[in-house]
């Protein structure tokens, strides 16, 4: 996952560098492209450490690494790029690029945010069945939430899979149960969530809804 995030950072860094490079053609100050890209990577690091922090901030650090690598490569290849772009006038390709590059930049960010998982599996195992079936919510590090699902004898010998976690509107967790677990135990799962939008619903793919077990949420 870290490598994938870094690749996104490289792609965004390349778009950012290319945009600044084209803009700097009029002034001839091509050095601004790697310098501004490097400074922007520093801004991402500052945002990650001081405004986001914790586990969630790690993703921004990998993005910053991508921008940093592009700034270094841009510095190394800048003489070659300048020789190929001696003219200080914007041609039609430059003008089209200045229009499309920001669209591509923000579209990539939007797709990355939308496709990002809003949950992670903290622990998944088998356990003895309980009398009171349902889920509990607790607060973990950096304000994130943890949902613990406790199951009764009905789910003996089952395995549990997270089918879907909604990202829009109220939080809805859909779980799928399949055969293949320990015959004498039920599946046990703890799911981490960045945030919970009430009302929360935890249910199976068959439509069975689990109820909350009375416990403090913070």
XYZ file of C-alpha atoms in Angstrom, residues 13-174:
162
model
C 4.572 15.499 -8.426
C 5.222 15.050 -12.139
C 2.010 16.896 -13.026
C 2.879 19.684 -10.581
C 6.444 19.970 -11.917
C 5.269 20.019 -15.535
C 2.748 22.789 -14.818
C 5.325 25.013 -13.077
C 7.880 24.310 -15.802
C 5.493 25.430 -18.553
C 4.447 28.539 -16.615
C 8.107 29.483 -16.077
C 8.797 29.494 -19.838
C 7.736 33.122 -20.174
C 10.217 34.326 -17.574
C 12.915 31.801 -18.432
C 13.269 30.932 -14.727
C 13.043 27.199 -15.249
C 14.726 26.513 -11.925
C 11.430 27.440 -10.269
C 9.918 24.095 -11.304
C 12.132 21.855 -9.106
C 12.397 24.473 -6.347
C 8.628 24.978 -5.981
C 8.039 21.218 -6.238
C 10.566 20.688 -3.413
C 8.951 23.395 -1.272
C 5.527 21.887 -1.901
C 6.785 18.509 -0.668
C 7.884 20.279 2.519
C 4.424 21.805 2.908
C 2.873 18.333 2.620
C 5.232 17.050 5.334
C 4.294 19.959 7.620
C 0.602 19.344 7.003
C 1.076 15.648 7.777
C 2.978 16.213 11.026
C 1.245 19.229 12.523
C -2.335 19.154 11.202
C -3.090 15.472 10.585
C -0.618 13.489 12.662
C -0.719 9.874 13.762
C -1.383 6.934 11.471
C -3.479 8.975 9.038
C -0.606 11.376 8.459
C 1.664 8.603 7.170
C -0.105 8.569 3.813
C 0.719 12.242 3.256
C 4.367 11.555 4.037
C 4.505 8.990 1.226
C 2.882 11.544 -1.092
C 5.549 14.058 -0.052
C 8.279 11.535 -0.866
C 6.889 11.325 -4.404
C 7.075 15.113 -4.820
C 10.586 15.144 -3.343
C 11.810 12.501 -5.803
C 10.315 14.458 -8.725
C 12.048 17.645 -7.530
C 15.411 15.829 -7.407
C 14.930 14.227 -10.830
C 13.733 17.549 -12.214
C 16.909 19.234 -10.976
C 19.107 16.563 -12.560
C 17.356 16.666 -15.923
C 16.666 20.420 -15.954
C 19.558 21.296 -18.341
C 18.279 18.745 -20.843
C 14.689 20.018 -20.505
C 15.830 23.633 -20.998
C 17.734 22.783 -24.202
C 14.588 21.204 -25.604
C 12.498 24.252 -24.692
C 14.642 27.212 -25.682
C 11.669 29.283 -26.819
C 10.055 31.424 -24.112
C 6.742 31.558 -25.953
C 3.865 29.265 -25.072
C 2.815 27.127 -28.015
C -0.581 25.497 -28.454
C 0.557 22.311 -26.703
C 1.700 24.372 -23.708
C -1.639 26.187 -23.513
C -3.595 22.936 -23.708
C -1.318 21.413 -21.055
C -1.897 24.351 -18.706
C -5.610 23.630 -18.976
C -5.487 19.844 -18.700
C -2.764 19.393 -16.069
C -4.731 21.000 -13.172
C -7.796 18.962 -14.152
C -5.720 15.774 -14.160
C -4.083 16.771 -10.852
C -7.320 17.307 -8.943
C -9.055 14.378 -10.651
C -6.252 12.087 -9.426
C -6.643 13.432 -5.890
C -10.409 12.925 -6.042
C -10.112 9.365 -7.317
C -7.505 8.543 -4.666
C -9.701 9.882 -1.873
C -12.822 8.116 -3.122
C -11.057 4.781 -3.620
C -9.315 4.878 -0.254
C -10.563 2.351 2.284
C -12.225 4.047 5.244
C -11.634 1.022 7.454
C -9.018 -1.525 8.423
C -9.091 -4.875 10.182
C -7.587 -4.589 13.673
C -8.042 -8.226 14.641
C -9.812 -11.198 13.108
C -9.934 -14.624 14.748
C -12.232 -17.304 16.207
C -13.761 -17.098 19.676
C -16.231 -18.789 21.965
C -19.864 -17.786 21.337
C -21.423 -15.196 23.630
C -24.901 -14.903 25.109
C -25.404 -11.257 24.160
C -24.831 -10.834 20.436
C -24.073 -7.477 18.822
C -21.373 -4.853 18.402
C -19.523 -2.431 20.622
C -17.971 0.907 19.660
C -14.917 2.382 21.335
C -12.514 5.212 20.600
C -8.912 4.362 19.752
C -5.870 6.469 18.797
C -6.286 9.882 17.148
C -10.056 9.784 17.610
C -10.576 6.826 15.282
C -13.273 4.302 16.166
C -13.168 0.585 16.750
C -16.129 -1.729 16.234
C -16.012 -5.122 17.939
C -18.533 -7.703 16.758
C -19.557 -10.447 19.192
C -21.530 -13.418 17.890
C -23.648 -16.235 19.314
C -23.931 -19.949 18.593
C -25.845 -19.278 15.380
C -22.501 -18.510 13.696
C -20.577 -21.600 14.850
C -18.255 -22.852 12.121
C -18.505 -19.631 10.094
C -15.890 -17.252 8.769
C -16.517 -13.529 8.463
C -15.664 -11.157 5.611
C -16.166 -7.399 5.341
C -18.247 -7.002 2.197
C -18.548 -3.216 2.211
C -18.222 -0.116 4.394
C -20.169 2.905 3.205
C -18.298 6.165 2.594
C -21.197 8.502 1.969
C -23.991 9.362 4.387
C -24.495 7.276 7.513
C -21.972 4.537 8.270
C -23.105 1.102 7.118
C -21.011 -2.031 7.535
C -22.037 -5.093 5.537
